[in-house]
């Protein structure tokens, strides 16, 4: 299956955390964490619609300035989510600059900042044309784990303990729409942007009689089909893709329970593995996971693929040890389901 989300770490395992997740062929991406993003192109950054920040230790949030610098002057709403205290952090960043000339822009960026508490989400809007001063009263809504819900996907969060509240995230497709090549051939159609329109119509649960314009193999002409016809010929529905992200969490009973529940059966888990297990005292003192703990959580949650990252700089010369420890623990705790069958003698 061709995945809908194509996540990639912006930096290597020793660099600032940041997971860039473009959405297939759509001109859109989201991010988990916002550390140094100088490795991302301007084009990639401008695709971002939503950013989810685990916590505001500098290495997870220092990319804010570059992001803002690029987005100012664009007609766009950018939504950024973070843990308790996030509104004050963002206001502090915005207060660090002078905004007397922004009225010259004809298009207006609006920052929508959401701060996640145990039972509520507090949202405030900061319009560029208002010199990034907050608009009116905040909007307060109940929080039950879900941060964003669209017709085709949802994003959930858990509030973890890192000495401070620190969010873990997961993005999940409601279901996956595979396009059958032989079905396209039967209808003499070729792939193109129209497939995004078709998929959106399916996710939006539009009426079966809805007419969709499809691109014909004959000189790219447009042919109209009913949604139900296209569904019958070119679509195959399979379970949706799930990508999870855990950065900076203490290894304690409450966190373990929350992480296992959040990342359960993910297709891909990105998880911090800051220290080797022989340095677990340091990991405990700094409220971080060891590589073994990260791997074991991934195995217990039955994730399909694990990417350990956020390695402590003390291992710069031996990052492969962290990688190996995490993968070994993953295999061990996943157990017989992934272990090769014992050879009969
Ligand atoms: Zn941290
Ligand atoms: Zn960190």
Coordinates of C-alpha atoms and ligand atoms in Angstrom, one line a residue:
X1 CA 0.0 0.0 0.0
X2 CA 1.2 3.5 -0.7
X3 CA 1.2 5.3 2.7
X4 CA -0.8 8.5 3.1
X5 CA 1.7 9.9 5.7
X6 CA 5.4 9.8 4.9
X7 CA 7.1 10.8 8.2
X8 CA 10.8 11.7 8.4
X9 CA 12.9 13.1 11.2
X10 CA 14.2 16.6 10.2
X11 CA 17.6 15.9 11.8
X12 CA 19.6 12.8 12.6
X13 CA 19.2 11.0 15.9
X14 CA 21.6 13.5 17.7
X15 CA 20.0 16.6 16.2
X16 CA 17.0 18.6 17.5
X17 CA 13.7 16.7 17.6
X18 CA 11.2 17.3 14.8
X19 CA 9.1 14.9 12.8
X20 CA 8.0 16.2 9.4
X21 CA 4.9 14.4 8.1
X22 CA 3.9 15.3 4.5
X23 CA 0.5 14.0 3.3
X24 CA 1.1 12.0 0.2
X25 CA 0.4 14.2 -2.9
X26 CA -1.5 16.9 -1.0
X27 CA 0.2 20.2 -0.6
X28 CA 0.1 19.9 3.1
X29 CA 2.2 18.6 6.1
X30 CA 2.1 18.6 9.8
X31 CA 4.9 18.5 12.4
X32 CA 5.5 16.9 15.7
X33 CA 8.0 19.1 17.6
X34 CA 9.7 22.2 16.3
X35 CA 13.5 22.0 17.1
X36 CA 16.0 23.3 14.6
X37 CA 14.3 23.2 11.2
X38 CA 17.1 24.7 9.1
X39 CA 17.3 21.4 7.2
X40 CA 13.8 21.8 5.9
X41 CA 13.3 23.7 2.6
X42 CA 11.1 26.8 2.6
X43 CA 8.8 24.9 0.3
X44 CA 8.4 22.1 2.8
X45 CA 7.9 24.5 5.7
X46 CA 5.2 26.5 3.9
X47 CA 3.2 23.2 3.5
X48 CA 2.8 22.9 7.3
X49 CA -0.8 23.5 8.6
X50 CA -0.5 22.1 12.2
X51 CA 2.4 21.7 14.6
X52 CA 2.2 19.7 17.8
X53 CA 4.9 20.6 20.3
X54 CA 5.7 18.1 23.1
X55 CA 7.2 20.7 25.5
X56 CA 9.2 23.9 25.2
X57 CA 12.7 22.7 26.2
X58 CA 14.7 24.7 23.7
X59 CA 15.7 21.8 21.5
X60 CA 12.0 21.1 20.8
X61 CA 10.8 24.6 20.1
X62 CA 13.8 26.6 18.8
X63 CA 12.5 26.4 15.2
X64 CA 9.6 28.7 15.9
X65 CA 11.4 31.8 14.7
X66 CA 12.4 30.4 11.3
X67 CA 8.8 29.2 10.8
X68 CA 7.3 32.5 11.7
X69 CA 9.8 34.4 9.5
X70 CA 8.8 32.4 6.5
X71 CA 5.0 32.5 7.1
X72 CA 4.6 36.2 7.8
X73 CA 2.8 37.9 5.0
X74 CA 0.9 34.7 3.9
X75 CA -2.9 34.4 4.1
X76 CA -2.9 31.4 6.3
X77 CA -4.0 30.0 9.7
X78 CA -1.3 28.1 11.4
X79 CA -2.3 26.0 14.4
X80 CA 0.3 25.2 17.0
X81 CA -0.5 22.9 20.0
X82 CA 1.6 22.6 23.2
X83 CA 1.4 21.7 26.9
X84 CA 0.5 23.7 30.0
X85 CA 2.2 27.1 29.9
X86 CA 2.4 27.1 26.1
X87 CA 0.4 30.3 25.5
X88 CA 2.8 32.2 27.7
X89 CA 5.8 30.7 25.9
X90 CA 4.5 31.8 22.5
X91 CA 3.5 35.2 23.8
X92 CA 7.0 35.6 25.1
X93 CA 8.5 34.7 21.7
X94 CA 6.2 37.1 19.9
X95 CA 7.0 39.9 22.4
X96 CA 10.6 39.6 21.4
X97 CA 10.1 41.4 18.1
X98 CA 8.8 44.8 16.9
X99 CA 5.7 44.6 14.7
X100 CA 4.9 48.2 13.7
X101 CA 5.3 47.4 10.0
X102 CA 3.1 44.4 9.7
X103 CA 0.0 46.5 8.8
X104 CA 1.7 46.9 5.3
X105 CA 1.0 43.3 4.5
X106 CA -2.1 42.7 2.5
X107 CA -2.4 39.1 3.5
X108 CA -2.6 38.1 7.1
X109 CA -1.1 35.2 9.0
X110 CA -3.1 34.1 12.0
X111 CA -1.5 31.9 14.7
X112 CA -3.9 29.8 16.5
X113 CA -2.3 28.6 19.7
X114 CA -3.8 25.7 21.7
X115 CA -2.6 24.9 25.2
X116 CA -3.5 21.4 26.4
X117 CA -4.5 20.8 30.1
X118 CA -5.7 17.5 31.7
X119 CA -9.4 18.2 30.9
X120 CA -9.4 21.2 28.6
X121 CA -7.9 22.9 25.6
X122 CA -7.4 26.7 25.8
X123 CA -7.2 28.3 22.3
X124 CA -6.2 31.9 21.4
X125 CA -5.7 33.5 18.1
X126 CA -2.8 35.9 17.4
X127 CA -3.4 37.7 14.1
X128 CA -0.4 39.2 12.4
X129 CA -2.4 42.3 11.4
X130 CA -3.1 42.8 15.1
X131 CA 0.7 42.9 15.7
X132 CA 0.3 39.4 17.1
X133 CA -1.7 40.6 20.1
X134 CA -4.2 38.0 21.2
X135 CA -7.8 38.3 19.9
X136 CA -10.5 38.7 22.6
X137 CA -11.3 36.0 25.1
X138 CA -9.8 32.5 24.8
X139 CA -11.9 29.6 23.6
X140 CA -12.0 26.8 26.1
X141 CA -13.1 23.3 25.1
X142 CA -13.1 20.0 26.9
X143 CA -10.1 17.7 26.2
X144 CA -10.6 14.0 26.0
X145 CA -7.4 13.0 24.3
X146 CA -8.3 14.1 20.8
X147 CA -6.7 17.3 19.4
X148 CA -7.8 17.3 15.8
X149 CA -10.4 15.4 13.9
X150 CA -10.9 15.7 10.1
X151 CA -12.9 13.4 7.8
X152 CA -9.9 11.3 7.0
X153 CA -7.7 11.5 10.1
X154 CA -7.4 12.2 13.7
X155 CA -4.6 13.4 16.0
X156 CA -4.5 12.3 19.7
X157 CA -2.3 13.3 22.5
X158 CA -1.4 12.0 26.0
X159 CA 0.0 14.2 28.7
X160 CA 3.2 12.5 29.9
X161 CA 5.5 13.3 32.8
X162 CA 9.0 14.6 32.0
X163 CA 9.4 16.5 35.3
X164 CA 7.0 18.9 33.5
X165 CA 4.0 18.0 31.4
X166 CA 5.1 16.7 28.0
X167 CA 2.8 15.6 25.2
X168 CA 3.0 12.4 23.2
X169 CA 1.2 12.3 19.8
X170 CA -0.3 9.9 17.3
X171 CA -1.8 10.6 13.9
X172 CA -4.2 8.0 12.5
X173 CA -6.0 7.6 9.2
X174 CA -9.7 6.6 9.6
X175 CA -9.1 4.0 6.9
X176 CA -6.8 3.7 3.9
X177 CA -8.0 4.0 0.3
X178 CA -5.8 2.0 -2.0
X179 CA -6.1 2.7 -5.7
X180 CA -6.3 -0.4 -7.8
X181 CA -4.2 0.0 -11.0
X182 CA -6.1 -2.6 -12.9
X183 CA -9.4 -0.9 -12.0
X184 CA -8.0 2.4 -13.4
X185 CA -7.0 0.5 -16.6
X186 CA -10.5 -1.1 -16.9
X187 CA -12.1 2.4 -16.9
X188 CA -9.3 3.8 -19.1
X189 CA -8.3 6.3 -16.4
X190 CA -4.9 7.6 -15.4
X191 CA -3.7 8.8 -12.0
X192 CA -3.8 12.5 -11.3
X193 CA -4.9 15.2 -8.9
X194 CA -8.5 14.0 -9.4
X195 CA -7.7 11.0 -7.2
X196 CA -7.4 13.4 -4.2
X197 CA -10.9 14.7 -5.0
X198 CA -12.1 11.2 -5.2
X199 CA -10.5 10.2 -1.9
X200 CA -11.8 13.3 -0.1
X201 CA -15.3 12.5 -1.4
X202 CA -15.0 9.0 0.1
X203 CA -13.8 10.3 3.5
X204 CA -16.5 12.9 3.5
X205 CA -19.0 10.2 2.9
X206 CA -20.6 11.9 0.0
X207 CA -23.7 10.5 -1.7
X208 CA -23.0 7.5 -4.0
X209 CA -24.5 9.4 -6.9
X210 CA -22.0 12.3 -6.6
X211 CA -20.3 12.9 -9.9
X212 CA -16.5 12.9 -10.0
X213 CA -14.4 14.1 -12.9
X214 CA -11.7 11.6 -13.7
X215 CA -8.7 11.9 -16.0
X216 CA -9.0 9.6 -19.0
X217 CA -6.0 7.9 -20.6
X218 CA -7.2 9.4 -23.9
X219 CA -5.2 12.6 -24.1
X220 CA -6.0 13.4 -20.5
X221 CA -9.6 14.2 -21.2
X222 CA -12.0 14.4 -18.3
X223 CA -14.7 11.7 -17.9
X224 CA -17.4 11.8 -15.3
X225 CA -18.2 8.8 -13.1
X226 CA -20.5 8.3 -10.2
X227 CA -18.7 7.9 -6.9
X228 CA -20.2 4.4 -6.4
X229 CA -18.8 3.3 -9.8
X230 CA -15.3 4.5 -8.9
X231 CA -15.6 2.9 -5.5
X232 CA -16.5 -0.5 -7.1
X233 CA -13.7 -0.4 -9.7
X234 CA -10.7 1.4 -8.4
X235 CA -10.8 1.5 -4.5
X236 CA -9.8 -1.0 -2.0
X237 CA -10.3 -0.1 1.7
X238 CA -7.8 -1.3 4.2
X239 CA -7.0 -0.3 7.8
X240 CA -5.6 3.3 8.2
X241 CA -2.0 4.2 8.9
X242 CA -1.0 5.2 12.4
X243 CA 2.2 7.1 13.2
X244 CA 3.2 7.9 16.8
X245 CA 5.8 10.1 18.5
X246 CA 7.1 10.1 22.0
X247 CA 9.9 12.5 23.0
X248 CA 11.0 13.1 26.5
X249 CA 9.3 11.0 29.1
X250 CA 10.2 9.5 32.4
X251 CA 10.0 5.7 32.7
X252 CA 7.3 5.4 35.4
X253 CA 4.1 3.4 35.8
X254 CA 1.8 6.1 34.8
X255 CA 3.8 7.1 31.7
X256 CA 4.2 3.4 30.6
X257 CA 0.4 2.9 30.8
X258 CA -0.3 6.1 28.8
X259 CA 2.4 5.4 26.2
X260 CA 1.3 1.9 25.6
X261 CA -2.3 3.0 25.2
X262 CA -1.4 5.9 22.9
X263 CA 1.0 4.1 20.5
X264 CA -0.8 0.7 20.5
X265 CA -0.4 -1.1 17.1
X266 CA 1.2 1.9 15.4
X267 CA 2.7 1.3 12.0
X268 CA 5.6 3.5 12.9
X269 CA 6.7 4.7 16.3
X270 CA 9.4 7.5 16.7
X271 CA 10.5 7.3 20.3
X272 CA 13.3 9.0 22.3
X273 CA 16.1 6.7 23.4
X274 CA 18.4 9.2 25.2
X275 CA 20.6 6.9 27.2
X276 CA 22.0 3.4 27.3
X277 CA 20.5 1.2 29.9
X278 CA 23.8 1.1 31.9
X279 CA 23.2 4.8 32.4
X280 CA 19.6 4.4 33.6
X281 CA 20.3 6.4 36.8
X282 CA 21.1 9.4 34.6
X283 CA 18.0 8.8 32.5
X284 CA 15.9 8.6 35.6
X285 CA 17.4 11.8 37.0
X286 CA 16.7 13.6 33.7
X287 CA 13.2 12.1 33.2
X288 CA 14.3 10.4 29.9
X289 CA 13.9 6.9 28.5
X290 CA 16.8 4.6 28.0
X291 CA 17.1 2.8 24.6
X292 CA 16.1 -0.5 26.3
X293 CA 13.0 1.1 27.8
X294 CA 12.0 2.7 24.5
X295 CA 12.4 -0.6 22.6
X296 CA 10.5 -2.6 25.2
X297 CA 7.6 -0.1 25.1
X298 CA 7.5 -0.4 21.3
X299 CA 7.5 -4.2 21.4
X300 CA 4.8 -4.3 24.1
X301 CA 2.6 -2.0 22.1
X302 CA 3.1 -4.2 19.0
X303 CA 4.2 -1.4 16.8
X304 CA 5.3 -2.5 13.3
X305 CA 8.3 -0.2 13.0
X306 CA 10.4 1.6 15.5
X307 CA 12.8 4.6 15.0
X308 CA 14.7 5.4 18.2
X309 CA 16.1 9.0 18.2
X310 CA 17.0 12.0 20.5
X311 CA 20.3 10.4 21.5
X312 CA 22.3 12.1 24.2
X313 CA 25.5 13.8 22.8
X314 CA 27.6 11.7 25.2
X315 CA 27.1 8.8 22.7
X316 CA 28.2 10.8 19.6
X317 CA 30.9 8.3 18.7
X318 CA 28.7 5.2 19.4
X319 CA 25.1 6.0 18.4
X320 CA 24.8 2.5 17.0
X321 CA 24.9 1.1 20.6
X322 CA 21.6 3.0 21.4
X323 CA 20.1 1.8 18.1
X324 CA 21.1 -1.8 18.8
X325 CA 19.9 -1.8 22.4
X326 CA 16.5 -0.3 21.4
X327 CA 16.0 -2.9 18.6
X328 CA 17.0 -5.8 20.7
X329 CA 14.6 -4.8 23.5
X330 CA 11.9 -4.3 20.8
X331 CA 12.4 -7.8 19.5
X332 CA 12.6 -9.4 22.9
X333 CA 9.4 -7.8 24.2
X334 CA 7.5 -8.3 20.9
X335 CA 8.2 -11.9 21.6
X336 CA 7.3 -14.9 19.5
X337 CA 5.2 -12.9 17.1
X338 CA 8.3 -11.5 15.4
X339 CA 11.0 -14.0 16.6
X340 CA 11.9 -16.6 13.9
X341 CA 10.5 -20.0 14.7
X342 CA 13.0 -22.3 16.6
X343 CA 14.8 -24.6 14.3
X344 CA 14.0 -28.3 14.7
X345 CA 17.1 -30.4 15.0
Ligands
LIG1 ZN1 13.0 17.8 27.5
LIG2 ZN1 14.5 16.8 24.6

